[in-house]
Amino acid sequence: MSPRIDLHTHSSASDGTQTPTELVVAAVAAGLDVLALTDHDTADGWPEAAAAAEQHGLTLLRGMEISTVHDGASVHLLAYLCDPTEPRLAEALTRIRAGRTDRVPRMVERLRERGSAITVDDVLLASAGTPAPGRPHVADALVTLGEVRDRDEAFARFLANGRPAYVDRYATPLADMVEIVAGAGGASVIAHPWGRHGTTALDADLLADLRERGLSGIEVDHEDHDPDERARLRVLARDLDLVATGSSDHHGLGKTGHDLGCNVTAPQELDRLLARAAAAAAASGRRTPDVVGG
Ligand code: AMP
Ligand code: ZN
Ligand code: FE
Ligand code: FE
């Protein structure tokens, strides 16, 4: 049987609800053979995930999902097997995380103006396990206070873009981050480029330009994409010689409809991704993480 491969998941090192160990155990239980941990803007979950993968016989890619911006719209860039200590990457991640932290009091203020009892300390408690606090942690604090039922309700009423407690934050320009990841020896893949959280600005011309800068692939099979979008993205990937991935974007109990393995990556696409990561690693001269069990 061909291996089942899920290349986009989150742990409690960002806004997932499972520890890295719990995530690895759940991945094995879900019948996955290869998993990538891709927490938002941090590699903090890597050591625990690597140890758990080793112990449970799972193949693990250490990755991240990095906050970037293109044309004023948020774009998430998956970065695999890069060296997070590479100076430009480390500096960018520090700046992005500072933007996340700075935003918390402003979101709290907006919520309090609307009658919420939430405090900054409530959010700090909800985000205690991560250096990358985000809206899901604000949502969790509202759930704890009994002001909303779940994250979905918090986003729909207050936190989604365009809702009253939405506050913008710093993100690195997409084209810059593609080059930074390549310079840090990693392979980059644009997460959910279209669909619900995507932007139509990511067209063939832009993707071709990003490919020149070192982009390795695009995430085609993702719950945010309908069948028509997936078909069109698959054609784009083929035409532009980009790797086409498929993944769950699992967040534990934090996001419904994103069960581990609900979308998977074809083995030959993983091979192409690993070849691009190896080429970037060699060209950069950086010491990049090995695939655990690979
Ligand atoms: P932030 O990192 O603060 O920009 O928040 C974005 C994160 O919130 C992403 O990881 C999304 O997966 C998550 N998210 C967006 N909408 C929802 C929702 N309705 N329910 C749960 N999580 C969500
Ligand atoms: Zn998330
Ligand atoms: Fe994302
Ligand atoms: Fe994600």
PDB file of N, CA, C and O and ligand atoms in Angstrom, residues 8 40 65 76 191-192 249, ligand 3:
ATOM      1  N   HIS A   8       0.876  19.145   6.646  1.00  0.00           N
ATOM      2  CA  HIS A   8       0.501  20.453   7.213  1.00  0.00           C
ATOM      3  C   HIS A   8      -0.342  20.216   8.460  1.00  0.00           C
ATOM      4  O   HIS A   8      -1.536  19.913   8.365  1.00  0.00           O
ATOM      5  N   HIS A  40       2.665  27.650  13.342  1.00  0.00           N
ATOM      6  CA  HIS A  40       2.771  29.021  12.867  1.00  0.00           C
ATOM      7  C   HIS A  40       4.007  29.709  13.455  1.00  0.00           C
ATOM      8  O   HIS A  40       4.112  29.883  14.675  1.00  0.00           O
ATOM      9  N   GLU A  65       4.704  27.075   9.324  1.00  0.00           N
ATOM     10  CA  GLU A  65       3.798  27.817   8.441  1.00  0.00           C
ATOM     11  C   GLU A  65       4.029  29.301   8.755  1.00  0.00           C
ATOM     12  O   GLU A  65       3.671  29.781   9.835  1.00  0.00           O
ATOM     13  N   HIS A  76      -0.027  32.306   3.738  1.00  0.00           N
ATOM     14  CA  HIS A  76       0.727  31.412   4.616  1.00  0.00           C
ATOM     15  C   HIS A  76       1.712  30.595   3.786  1.00  0.00           C
ATOM     16  O   HIS A  76       1.324  29.970   2.801  1.00  0.00           O
ATOM     17  N   ALA A 191       0.654  27.623   1.299  1.00  0.00           N
ATOM     18  CA  ALA A 191      -0.477  26.937   1.925  1.00  0.00           C
ATOM     19  C   ALA A 191      -1.788  27.510   1.377  1.00  0.00           C
ATOM     20  O   ALA A 191      -1.883  28.713   1.118  1.00  0.00           O
ATOM     21  N   HIS A 192      -2.779  26.635   1.208  1.00  0.00           N
ATOM     22  CA  HIS A 192      -4.135  27.033   0.763  1.00  0.00           C
ATOM     23  C   HIS A 192      -4.121  28.341  -0.036  1.00  0.00           C
ATOM     24  O   HIS A 192      -4.671  29.354   0.408  1.00  0.00           O
ATOM     25  N   ASP A 249      -4.129  20.341   7.438  1.00  0.00           N
ATOM     26  CA  ASP A 249      -4.130  21.566   8.253  1.00  0.00           C
ATOM     27  C   ASP A 249      -4.814  21.297   9.594  1.00  0.00           C
ATOM     28  O   ASP A 249      -5.578  22.118  10.103  1.00  0.00           O
TER      29      ASP A 249
HETATM   30 FE    FE B   3      -2.859  28.620   7.177  1.00  0.00          FE
END
